[in-house]
Short mmCIF file of C-alpha atoms in Angstrom, two decimals:
data_model
loop_
_atom_site.label_atom_id
_atom_site.label_comp_id
_atom_site.label_asym_id
_atom_site.label_seq_id
_atom_site.Cartn_x
_atom_site.Cartn_y
_atom_site.Cartn_z
CA UNK A 379 143.57 -0.57 19.49
CA UNK A 380 146.46 -0.79 21.69
CA UNK A 381 147.95 0.78 24.97
CA UNK A 382 150.81 0.93 22.66
CA UNK A 383 148.83 2.28 19.78
CA UNK A 384 147.66 4.85 20.76
CA UNK A 385 150.81 6.84 22.64
CA UNK A 386 150.93 9.74 22.59
CA UNK A 387 154.07 8.89 20.38
CA UNK A 388 153.01 7.68 17.85
CA UNK A 389 150.13 9.88 18.23
CA UNK A 390 151.94 13.05 16.98
CA UNK A 391 154.19 10.99 14.38
CA UNK A 392 151.63 10.09 12.31
CA UNK A 393 150.00 13.06 12.77
CA UNK A 394 152.79 15.23 11.10
CA UNK A 395 154.26 12.53 8.85
CA UNK A 396 149.88 12.13 7.49
CA UNK A 397 149.48 15.28 7.71
CA UNK A 398 152.50 16.64 5.62
CA UNK A 399 151.75 14.33 2.94
CA UNK A 400 147.85 15.46 2.92
CA UNK A 401 148.97 18.77 2.87
CA UNK A 402 151.92 18.16 -0.03
CA UNK A 403 148.38 16.05 -1.75
CA UNK A 404 146.03 19.05 -0.95
CA UNK A 405 148.32 21.76 -2.52
CA UNK A 406 149.42 19.38 -5.70
CA UNK A 407 145.78 18.77 -6.93
CA UNK A 408 144.86 22.92 -6.58
CA UNK A 409 148.20 23.49 -8.52
CA UNK A 410 147.24 21.62 -10.86
CA UNK A 411 143.99 23.05 -11.37
CA UNK A 412 145.17 26.44 -11.69
CA UNK A 413 146.20 25.51 -15.30
CA UNK A 414 148.57 23.79 -17.10
CA UNK A 415 151.23 26.25 -16.96
CA UNK A 416 152.07 24.75 -13.41
CA UNK A 417 151.36 20.75 -14.58
CA UNK A 418 155.17 20.81 -14.16
CA UNK A 419 155.10 21.97 -10.27
CA UNK A 420 152.12 19.76 -9.20
CA UNK A 421 154.05 17.23 -10.30
CA UNK A 422 156.75 17.31 -8.18
CA UNK A 423 153.65 18.63 -5.49
CA UNK A 424 152.25 14.97 -5.68
CA UNK A 425 156.27 13.22 -5.64
CA UNK A 426 156.44 15.40 -2.71
CA UNK A 427 153.02 13.88 -1.30
CA UNK A 428 153.50 10.20 -2.50
CA UNK A 429 157.31 9.64 -0.27
CA UNK A 430 155.51 11.51 2.56
CA UNK A 431 153.37 9.57 2.80
CA UNK A 432 155.22 5.97 2.09
CA UNK A 433 157.45 7.52 5.42
CA UNK A 434 154.53 7.51 7.44
CA UNK A 435 153.24 4.13 5.94
CA UNK A 436 157.21 2.00 6.61
CA UNK A 437 157.16 4.16 9.28
CA UNK A 438 153.86 2.77 11.45
CA UNK A 439 154.58 -0.63 9.67
CA UNK A 440 158.08 -0.90 11.68
CA UNK A 441 156.89 0.58 15.19
CA UNK A 442 154.62 -3.23 14.87
CA UNK A 443 157.29 -5.12 13.27
CA UNK A 444 156.24 -8.54 15.37
CA UNK A 445 152.55 -7.65 14.11
CA UNK A 446 153.06 -5.60 10.69
CA UNK A 447 155.53 -7.76 8.99
CA UNK A 448 153.28 -9.33 6.71
CA UNK A 449 152.22 -5.92 5.22
CA UNK A 450 155.50 -4.77 5.09
CA UNK A 451 155.98 -6.53 3.37
CA UNK A 452 153.87 -5.86 0.66
CA UNK A 453 154.25 -2.04 1.04
CA UNK A 454 157.85 -2.53 -0.33
CA UNK A 455 156.61 -4.71 -2.78
CA UNK A 456 154.09 -2.46 -4.10
CA UNK A 457 157.03 0.38 -3.55
CA UNK A 458 159.65 -1.75 -6.18
CA UNK A 459 157.19 -2.71 -8.44
CA UNK A 460 155.51 0.25 -8.54
CA UNK A 461 157.29 2.95 -8.01
CA UNK A 462 160.71 2.19 -8.04
CA UNK A 463 160.40 3.06 -10.97
CA UNK A 464 159.61 6.37 -10.08
CA UNK A 465 161.89 7.23 -7.58
CA UNK A 466 164.49 6.26 -9.97
CA UNK A 467 163.68 8.60 -12.79
CA UNK A 468 163.00 11.65 -10.22
CA UNK A 469 165.91 11.07 -7.54
CA UNK A 470 168.27 10.10 -9.78
CA UNK A 471 167.60 10.42 -13.56
CA UNK A 472 167.70 13.42 -16.22
CA UNK A 473 164.31 15.45 -14.74
CA UNK A 474 164.38 16.61 -18.52
CA UNK A 475 163.75 13.47 -19.55
CA UNK A 476 161.03 12.54 -16.90
CA UNK A 477 158.05 12.20 -19.84
CA UNK A 478 160.25 10.35 -21.19
CA UNK A 479 161.58 7.27 -18.73
CA UNK A 480 158.14 7.35 -17.12
CA UNK A 481 156.23 6.54 -19.92
CA UNK A 482 153.96 9.71 -19.67
CA UNK A 483 152.77 11.48 -22.86
CA UNK A 484 152.05 14.98 -20.95
CA UNK A 485 152.50 16.21 -16.93
CA UNK A 486 149.02 16.56 -16.59
CA UNK A 487 148.81 12.25 -17.61
CA UNK A 488 151.85 11.86 -15.97
CA UNK A 489 150.17 13.90 -12.99
CA UNK A 490 146.54 11.57 -12.58
CA UNK A 491 148.81 7.98 -13.10
CA UNK A 492 150.73 8.37 -10.61
CA UNK A 493 147.67 10.08 -8.13
CA UNK A 494 146.17 6.76 -8.94
CA UNK A 495 149.27 4.82 -7.77
CA UNK A 496 149.16 7.24 -4.33
CA UNK A 497 145.46 6.36 -3.50
CA UNK A 498 145.44 2.73 -4.04
CA UNK A 499 148.99 2.23 -1.19
CA UNK A 500 146.46 4.37 0.52
CA UNK A 501 143.50 3.08 0.40
CA UNK A 502 145.04 -0.93 0.95
CA UNK A 503 147.00 0.90 3.96
CA UNK A 504 143.29 2.44 5.07
CA UNK A 505 141.93 -1.21 4.72
CA UNK A 506 144.61 -2.73 6.02
CA UNK A 507 144.66 -0.64 9.82
CA UNK A 508 140.04 -0.33 10.11
CA UNK A 509 139.63 -3.55 9.45
CA UNK A 510 141.69 -4.47 12.66
CA UNK A 511 138.87 -4.96 15.21
CA UNK A 512 138.06 -7.42 13.04
CA UNK A 513 141.29 -9.41 13.96
CA UNK A 514 141.57 -7.40 17.51
CA UNK A 515 140.91 -10.75 20.08
CA UNK A 516 143.79 -13.09 18.02
CA UNK A 517 146.45 -10.28 18.28
CA UNK A 518 145.66 -9.30 22.00
CA UNK A 519 145.69 -13.26 22.92
CA UNK A 520 149.05 -13.42 20.81
CA UNK A 521 150.52 -10.21 22.59
CA UNK A 522 149.52 -11.94 26.33
CA UNK A 523 151.40 -14.80 25.25
CA UNK A 524 147.98 -16.83 25.03
CA UNK A 525 148.21 -20.26 23.87
CA UNK A 526 145.03 -21.45 23.81
CA UNK A 527 144.32 -19.19 21.54
CA UNK A 528 146.29 -22.27 18.22
CA UNK A 529 143.92 -24.45 17.23
CA UNK A 530 146.76 -27.81 17.71
CA UNK A 531 144.86 -31.18 16.70
CA UNK A 532 146.76 -34.41 17.73
CA UNK A 533 146.46 -35.17 13.71
CA UNK A 534 148.73 -32.89 13.38
CA UNK A 535 151.80 -34.70 14.04
CA UNK A 536 151.06 -37.94 11.42
CA UNK A 537 149.38 -34.66 9.13
CA UNK A 538 152.76 -33.91 8.54
CA UNK A 539 154.69 -36.96 7.37
CA UNK A 540 152.08 -37.46 5.72
CA UNK A 541 152.80 -34.20 3.93
CA UNK A 542 156.14 -34.47 3.84
CA UNK A 543 155.94 -38.85 1.87
CA UNK A 544 153.39 -36.73 -0.95
CA UNK A 545 155.85 -33.57 -0.79
CA UNK A 546 158.99 -36.47 -2.53
CA UNK A 547 156.84 -38.45 -3.79
CA UNK A 548 155.35 -34.95 -6.01
CA UNK A 549 158.70 -33.54 -6.70
CA UNK A 550 159.14 -36.26 -8.94
CA UNK A 551 156.23 -35.30 -11.09
CA UNK A 552 157.17 -31.69 -10.52
CA UNK A 553 161.08 -31.50 -12.02
CA UNK A 554 159.12 -33.11 -14.76
CA UNK A 555 157.49 -30.71 -15.47
CA UNK A 556 159.85 -27.88 -14.68
CA UNK A 557 161.82 -29.27 -16.79
CA UNK A 558 160.13 -29.30 -19.87
CA UNK A 559 159.96 -24.89 -19.64
CA UNK A 560 163.25 -25.32 -18.68
CA UNK A 561 164.15 -26.90 -22.07
CA UNK A 562 161.16 -24.72 -24.13
CA UNK A 563 163.70 -21.46 -22.81
CA UNK A 564 166.69 -22.71 -23.23
CA UNK A 565 165.67 -24.08 -27.41
CA UNK A 566 163.43 -20.51 -28.51
CA UNK A 567 164.54 -18.24 -25.55
CA UNK A 568 162.83 -16.02 -23.56
CA UNK A 569 160.84 -14.50 -25.66
CA UNK A 570 159.98 -16.58 -27.74
CA UNK A 571 158.71 -18.00 -24.98
CA UNK A 572 155.64 -16.30 -25.32
CA UNK A 573 155.33 -16.08 -29.04
CA UNK A 574 155.37 -19.49 -30.02
CA UNK A 575 152.15 -21.44 -29.48
CA UNK A 576 154.36 -25.54 -28.66
CA UNK A 577 153.91 -28.38 -27.50
CA UNK A 578 153.83 -28.84 -23.83
CA UNK A 579 152.48 -31.99 -23.47
CA UNK A 580 152.95 -34.04 -20.39
CA UNK A 581 151.47 -37.48 -20.00
CA UNK A 582 147.87 -36.91 -17.74
CA UNK A 583 149.01 -38.62 -14.47
CA UNK A 584 152.95 -36.70 -13.84
CA UNK A 585 150.90 -33.65 -14.35
CA UNK A 586 148.31 -34.64 -11.18
CA UNK A 587 150.51 -35.54 -9.66
CA UNK A 588 152.14 -32.30 -9.93
CA UNK A 589 149.73 -30.02 -8.55
CA UNK A 590 150.03 -31.64 -5.43
CA UNK A 591 153.53 -30.41 -4.97
CA UNK A 592 153.43 -27.28 -3.46
CA UNK A 593 150.24 -27.81 -1.57
CA UNK A 594 152.10 -30.24 0.28
CA UNK A 595 154.64 -27.86 1.22
CA UNK A 596 151.86 -25.59 2.43
CA UNK A 597 150.44 -28.06 4.77
CA UNK A 598 153.70 -29.59 6.59
CA UNK A 599 154.65 -25.24 6.58
CA UNK A 600 151.06 -25.80 8.22
CA UNK A 601 151.81 -28.11 11.16
CA UNK A 602 154.73 -26.11 12.42
CA UNK A 603 158.13 -28.29 12.20
CA UNK A 604 160.76 -27.79 14.73
CA UNK A 605 163.98 -26.76 12.92
CA UNK A 606 164.78 -30.52 12.54
CA UNK A 607 162.17 -31.59 10.87
CA UNK A 608 162.14 -28.96 8.52
CA UNK A 609 165.43 -29.50 6.55
CA UNK A 610 164.85 -32.05 4.11
CA UNK A 611 161.37 -30.91 2.48
CA UNK A 612 163.33 -27.76 2.48
CA UNK A 613 166.11 -28.74 0.87
CA UNK A 614 163.63 -30.00 -1.83
CA UNK A 615 161.77 -26.79 -1.72
CA UNK A 616 165.25 -25.12 -2.32
CA UNK A 617 166.00 -26.83 -5.26
CA UNK A 618 162.75 -26.32 -6.74
CA UNK A 619 163.39 -22.04 -6.16
CA UNK A 620 166.26 -22.91 -7.49
CA UNK A 621 165.47 -24.30 -10.83
CA UNK A 622 162.74 -21.80 -11.91
CA UNK A 623 164.69 -19.77 -12.33
CA UNK A 624 166.10 -20.88 -14.95
CA UNK A 625 162.30 -20.30 -16.47
CA UNK A 626 164.18 -16.47 -16.78
CA UNK A 627 161.19 -15.89 -14.62
CA UNK A 628 162.59 -15.08 -11.45
CA UNK A 629 159.17 -13.17 -9.52
CA UNK A 630 158.05 -17.87 -9.17
CA UNK A 631 161.76 -17.45 -6.60
CA UNK A 632 161.09 -14.14 -5.31
CA UNK A 633 157.49 -14.70 -4.23
CA UNK A 634 158.86 -17.97 -2.95
CA UNK A 635 161.24 -16.29 -0.45
CA UNK A 636 159.08 -13.83 0.42
CA UNK A 637 156.51 -16.63 1.55
CA UNK A 638 158.67 -17.89 3.77
CA UNK A 639 160.21 -15.28 5.33
CA UNK A 640 156.67 -14.12 6.64
CA UNK A 641 155.65 -17.23 7.99
CA UNK A 642 158.79 -17.85 9.56
CA UNK A 643 159.73 -14.02 10.89
CA UNK A 644 155.44 -14.45 12.39
CA UNK A 645 156.61 -18.09 13.50
CA UNK A 646 159.71 -16.48 15.88
CA UNK A 647 156.94 -14.15 17.57
CA UNK A 648 155.48 -17.82 19.57
CA UNK A 649 158.14 -19.10 19.95
CA UNK A 650 161.44 -18.35 23.08
CA UNK A 651 163.36 -14.98 21.78
CA UNK A 652 166.75 -17.27 22.03
CA UNK A 653 164.65 -19.86 20.20
CA UNK A 654 164.33 -16.60 16.67
CA UNK A 655 165.62 -16.42 13.75
CA UNK A 656 165.24 -12.95 13.22
CA UNK A 657 166.53 -11.17 16.11
CA UNK A 658 167.58 -7.31 16.51
CA UNK A 659 171.56 -8.50 16.06
CA UNK A 660 170.05 -10.16 12.92
CA UNK A 661 169.10 -6.53 11.07
CA UNK A 662 172.03 -5.94 8.63
CA UNK A 663 173.72 -9.82 7.47
CA UNK A 664 169.17 -10.01 6.83
CA UNK A 665 169.91 -6.41 5.06
CA UNK A 666 173.61 -7.65 3.67
CA UNK A 667 172.08 -11.14 2.12
CA UNK A 668 168.61 -9.22 1.08
CA UNK A 669 171.93 -6.76 -0.92
CA UNK A 670 172.88 -10.23 -2.91
CA UNK A 671 170.06 -11.59 -3.90
CA UNK A 672 168.91 -8.43 -5.32
CA UNK A 673 172.57 -8.16 -7.13
CA UNK A 674 172.13 -11.77 -8.20
CA UNK A 675 168.23 -11.38 -9.87
CA UNK A 676 169.32 -8.73 -11.93
CA UNK A 677 172.28 -10.77 -13.12
CA UNK A 678 170.30 -13.30 -14.18
CA UNK A 679 168.11 -10.50 -15.91
CA UNK A 680 170.68 -9.40 -17.90
CA UNK A 681 171.78 -12.47 -18.56
CA UNK A 682 168.32 -12.64 -19.76
CA UNK A 683 168.00 -10.26 -22.07
CA UNK A 684 171.59 -11.15 -23.66
CA UNK A 685 173.58 -9.16 -21.35
CA UNK A 686 177.51 -9.71 -19.65
CA UNK A 687 176.30 -9.37 -16.46
CA UNK A 688 178.93 -7.81 -14.64
CA UNK A 689 178.14 -5.07 -13.09
CA UNK A 690 179.27 -2.88 -9.66
CA UNK A 691 176.66 -3.91 -6.91
CA UNK A 692 175.57 -0.10 -7.02
CA UNK A 693 174.50 -0.02 -10.62
CA UNK A 694 172.67 -3.20 -9.90
CA UNK A 695 170.20 -1.74 -7.35
CA UNK A 696 169.54 1.09 -8.95
CA UNK A 697 168.60 -0.66 -12.29
CA UNK A 698 167.25 -3.63 -10.69
CA UNK A 699 164.87 -0.56 -9.35
CA UNK A 700 164.25 1.16 -11.80
CA UNK A 701 163.55 -1.88 -14.44
CA UNK A 702 160.95 -3.54 -12.08
CA UNK A 703 159.50 -0.45 -11.47
CA UNK A 704 158.49 -0.73 -14.47
CA UNK A 705 155.18 -2.04 -13.36
CA UNK A 706 154.52 1.53 -13.09
CA UNK A 707 154.53 2.75 -16.80
CA UNK A 708 151.39 0.52 -17.63
CA UNK A 709 148.77 2.96 -15.03
CA UNK A 710 150.90 5.11 -16.71
CA UNK A 711 150.28 4.29 -20.23
CA UNK A 712 146.40 3.08 -19.41
CA UNK A 713 146.59 7.10 -18.34
CA UNK A 714 147.68 7.71 -22.40
CA UNK A 715 145.28 5.76 -24.07
CA UNK A 716 142.51 6.06 -21.94
CA UNK A 717 140.24 7.32 -24.66
CA UNK A 718 140.94 3.98 -27.08
CA UNK A 719 139.15 1.92 -24.21
CA UNK A 720 135.43 1.43 -25.32
CA UNK A 721 134.55 1.98 -21.19
CA UNK A 722 130.69 0.25 -22.07
CA UNK A 723 132.98 -2.95 -21.98
CA UNK A 724 135.47 -2.04 -20.03
CA UNK A 725 134.66 -3.67 -16.36
CA UNK A 726 135.41 -6.74 -18.15
CA UNK A 727 139.46 -6.81 -17.72
CA UNK A 728 138.73 -6.63 -13.76
CA UNK A 729 137.35 -10.78 -14.52
CA UNK A 730 139.49 -12.01 -17.32
CA UNK A 731 141.08 -14.57 -14.59
CA UNK A 732 137.21 -15.97 -13.76
CA UNK A 733 136.27 -15.78 -17.81
CA UNK A 734 139.67 -17.95 -18.46
CA UNK A 735 138.88 -20.38 -14.97
CA UNK A 736 135.36 -20.84 -16.69
CA UNK A 737 136.61 -21.39 -20.58
CA UNK A 738 139.28 -23.98 -19.00
CA UNK A 739 137.48 -25.76 -16.43
CA UNK A 740 136.22 -28.88 -18.26
CA UNK A 741 133.50 -29.94 -16.28
CA UNK A 742 132.08 -25.63 -16.73
CA UNK A 743 133.63 -25.51 -20.62
CA UNK A 744 131.38 -28.49 -21.59
CA UNK A 745 128.82 -27.39 -19.66
CA UNK A 746 128.28 -23.94 -21.72
CA UNK A 747 130.00 -25.30 -24.79
CA UNK A 748 132.86 -23.29 -24.43
CA UNK A 749 137.08 -23.67 -26.29
CA UNK A 750 139.82 -23.82 -23.48
CA UNK A 751 141.73 -20.27 -23.65
CA UNK A 752 145.75 -20.11 -23.91
CA UNK A 753 146.97 -17.26 -23.46
CA UNK A 754 149.22 -16.77 -26.40
CA UNK A 755 150.53 -13.61 -28.28
CA UNK A 756 149.39 -13.45 -31.58
CA UNK A 757 146.15 -11.04 -32.48
CA UNK A 758 143.77 -13.44 -32.77
CA UNK A 759 144.72 -13.11 -28.90
CA UNK A 760 144.83 -9.99 -28.04
CA UNK A 761 141.42 -9.02 -30.43
CA UNK A 762 138.74 -11.72 -28.63
CA UNK A 763 139.25 -11.51 -25.46
CA UNK A 764 140.14 -8.97 -22.08
CA UNK A 765 143.69 -9.65 -21.42
CA UNK A 766 144.72 -6.41 -19.38
CA UNK A 767 148.70 -6.74 -20.32
CA UNK A 768 147.22 -8.42 -23.91
CA UNK A 769 145.23 -5.40 -25.04
CA UNK A 770 147.08 -1.87 -23.83
CA UNK A 771 150.32 -3.61 -24.99
CA UNK A 772 148.71 -4.08 -28.77
CA UNK A 773 147.17 -0.83 -28.32
CA UNK A 774 150.75 1.10 -27.18
CA UNK A 775 153.20 -0.58 -29.56
CA UNK A 776 151.39 -3.86 -31.93
CA UNK A 777 155.42 -5.04 -33.12
CA UNK A 778 156.81 -5.32 -28.98
CA UNK A 779 153.57 -7.14 -28.93
CA UNK A 780 154.02 -9.23 -31.59
CA UNK A 781 157.70 -10.28 -30.64
CA UNK A 782 156.77 -11.02 -27.70
CA UNK A 783 157.08 -8.27 -25.41
CA UNK A 784 154.95 -6.45 -23.44
CA UNK A 785 153.97 -4.24 -20.19
CA UNK A 786 152.17 -6.59 -17.79
CA UNK A 787 149.89 -5.40 -15.73
CA UNK A 788 148.59 -4.71 -12.80
CA UNK A 789 144.67 -4.34 -9.47
CA UNK A 790 145.35 -0.94 -10.51
CA UNK A 791 145.20 -0.63 -12.91
CA UNK A 792 142.11 -3.11 -14.20
CA UNK A 793 140.66 -1.52 -11.37
CA UNK A 794 140.49 1.92 -12.54
CA UNK A 795 139.69 1.78 -16.67
CA UNK A 796 136.45 -0.56 -14.84
CA UNK A 797 135.71 1.50 -12.51
CA UNK A 798 137.51 3.99 -12.02
CA UNK A 799 138.60 5.46 -8.84
CA UNK A 800 136.37 3.92 -6.58
CA UNK A 801 137.02 0.26 -7.52
CA UNK A 802 140.30 1.05 -7.08
CA UNK A 803 139.67 1.84 -3.68
CA UNK A 804 137.65 -1.68 -2.78
CA UNK A 805 140.23 -3.93 -4.08
CA UNK A 806 143.06 -2.04 -2.66
CA UNK A 807 140.96 -2.10 0.33
CA UNK A 808 140.48 -6.03 0.45
CA UNK A 809 144.12 -6.31 0.09
CA UNK A 810 144.32 -4.44 3.23
CA UNK A 811 142.09 -6.73 5.13
CA UNK A 812 144.05 -10.20 3.61
CA UNK A 813 147.31 -8.55 4.87
CA UNK A 814 145.98 -7.62 8.15
CA UNK A 815 144.27 -11.50 8.33
CA UNK A 816 147.41 -12.85 7.76
CA UNK A 817 149.45 -11.44 10.62
CA UNK A 818 147.81 -13.51 12.89
CA UNK A 819 147.41 -16.68 10.33
CA UNK A 820 149.42 -19.13 12.72
CA UNK A 821 146.69 -19.06 14.91
CA UNK A 822 144.68 -20.83 12.69
CA UNK A 823 144.02 -24.18 11.59
CA UNK A 824 146.18 -26.33 9.32
CA UNK A 825 144.13 -25.56 6.38
CA UNK A 826 143.54 -22.38 6.89
CA UNK A 827 147.24 -21.32 7.17
CA UNK A 828 148.42 -23.68 4.75
CA UNK A 829 145.88 -21.70 2.37
CA UNK A 830 146.86 -18.66 3.50
CA UNK A 831 150.81 -19.20 3.02
CA UNK A 832 149.61 -20.35 -0.42
CA UNK A 833 147.94 -16.71 -1.28
CA UNK A 834 150.87 -14.67 0.17
CA UNK A 835 153.12 -15.60 -2.78
CA UNK A 836 150.11 -14.78 -5.22
CA UNK A 837 149.01 -11.42 -3.28
CA UNK A 838 152.87 -10.14 -2.96
CA UNK A 839 152.98 -9.94 -6.11
CA UNK A 840 149.30 -8.42 -7.40
CA UNK A 841 150.91 -5.48 -7.95
CA UNK A 842 152.46 -6.91 -10.85
CA UNK A 843 149.28 -10.21 -11.81
CA UNK A 844 145.72 -9.56 -12.47
CA UNK A 845 143.40 -8.94 -9.36
CA UNK A 846 141.70 -11.81 -9.59
CA UNK A 847 143.44 -14.15 -10.74
CA UNK A 848 144.67 -15.21 -6.74
CA UNK A 849 141.02 -16.71 -6.17
CA UNK A 850 141.38 -19.02 -8.55
CA UNK A 851 145.45 -20.13 -7.72
CA UNK A 852 144.22 -20.42 -3.42
CA UNK A 853 140.24 -22.14 -3.75
CA UNK A 854 141.27 -24.58 -6.11
CA UNK A 855 139.75 -27.86 -6.23
CA UNK A 856 142.33 -29.76 -6.05
CA UNK A 857 143.57 -28.79 -3.29
CA UNK A 858 140.44 -28.78 -0.49
CA UNK A 859 140.57 -31.89 -1.67
CA UNK A 860 143.76 -32.37 -1.01
CA UNK A 861 143.11 -31.05 1.70
CA UNK A 862 140.68 -33.85 2.84
CA UNK A 863 142.76 -36.95 1.63
CA UNK A 864 145.25 -35.37 4.51
CA UNK A 865 142.71 -35.47 6.84
CA UNK A 866 141.61 -38.50 6.18
CA UNK A 867 144.98 -40.22 5.50
CA UNK A 868 145.45 -39.42 9.54
CA UNK A 869 141.72 -40.28 10.35
CA UNK A 870 143.20 -44.18 9.32
CA UNK A 871 146.62 -44.16 10.14
CA UNK A 872 145.08 -43.24 13.71
CA UNK A 873 142.90 -45.41 13.96
CA UNK A 874 144.72 -48.66 12.84
CA UNK A 875 147.79 -48.39 14.94
CA UNK A 876 149.63 -46.58 17.75
CA UNK A 877 152.06 -44.41 15.18
CA UNK A 878 150.36 -41.28 16.16
CA UNK A 879 152.15 -41.75 20.19
CA UNK A 880 155.20 -42.05 19.03
CA UNK A 881 156.13 -39.13 16.57
CA UNK A 882 157.14 -35.76 17.44
CA UNK A 883 154.69 -32.32 17.89
CA UNK A 884 156.36 -29.87 15.79
CA UNK A 885 156.99 -26.19 17.81
CA UNK A 886 155.49 -25.53 20.80
CA UNK A 887 153.62 -21.68 20.64
CA UNK A 888 155.31 -20.21 23.50
CA UNK A 889 156.46 -22.45 25.71
CA UNK A 890 157.95 -22.26 29.01
CA UNK A 891 161.13 -21.99 30.18
CA UNK A 892 162.23 -21.13 26.56
CA UNK A 893 163.81 -25.12 26.22
CA UNK A 894 163.27 -26.64 22.96
CA UNK A 895 159.79 -28.47 23.27
CA UNK A 896 160.68 -30.89 21.21
#
């Protein structure tokens, strides 16, 4: 721990805020034990504890924002996706309809669900803080502006140029595949794209080539390009992000945007202050842009649902928090239908992504004699698989499920239904450690940094996703082989020409004098 973290002011603030939250949490549980007649008061005390602890966490992260920005983004994502509806229901809705708005069968069930979510957030934060010693030396080197901590190879400029070439080539195939998804949504509607078992066959060559688009951009960013080098790749990737909205799925755009935000914020930490993208004078404009972006995304959702899409800004922001916070109902419905689960086999919900991977991997499925798994909302699928989102929706509302609706899933619910609060602690704590790692990811080699960027856009969405699906999205055999091929190609080119000596080197961390190093 640094002296800054241990100064008296921070210690007093954390003691006051975390102490208040902890006392409220204990009082809420004591009141709950007093009987059902006190359950309403216990719920409101628990909500107050949640608010106090949330404020404490956010304040602590903001006080070291240059280092803790990735974790701050995750906590905000957690708050929006798992607590947004809770906050609107408690603070802006009729209290008489609290159970209805949060889809709780009773105040007892509401207390249980809210406490699970509250502890999940605390476990994430605990994992983040307790893992600090693992990254102490890298964090210290960043604070001292020590350039020796960075891994910069002579091959980096060539790797950057190869990644740009592959990005442009693979973008043609990628946009073709994306167009097929857009056409399906335009033809059958957003919900129809889930309920119909559609033939979405794409030529094998195009499908395989499209898989290099995402890792090519990640490798490009991992080489720390300068502003001039960023223009074309960012333009191409920006077209993809905007086009993804036409599929009706906003999460792709948001996760990609958050990944870029984290990357450029951390990158600012290693360049001269006058060259930084995010400075104090930019705080208000950035907040305005974020508010307008939320408004735009809410209008996309309105249009997707067949509405007019005309709302004022504040109503749109409130509706955004309420609608995005719908993931809370995954935990709430899990508590409501707790007795309906077979707890002898419920551990399989956490590992469903592993099952899906084995079934859909050509080599493994051939060896084990397994058929492929296609996630389609119908009775045969839900009765034979442990996809938590499908099972929970079918259990709570079969007609909604068969018509294409659903509650989705969440790592909190999957961990709890599989292994109880111990499962929540382990999974949540791991995510905290992961985001501590991301705080110093720019000091890593380009393959590690590229995988970290891919991981970030998966993990910022994990409050509304499978707990383990990110493993197979990040540590893909395709990605790993692609990185090896890029490295070998760079070695080959550097060995047969003098191109390397003429290549621009990107940004130079902690360059002296503040001049543009390139």
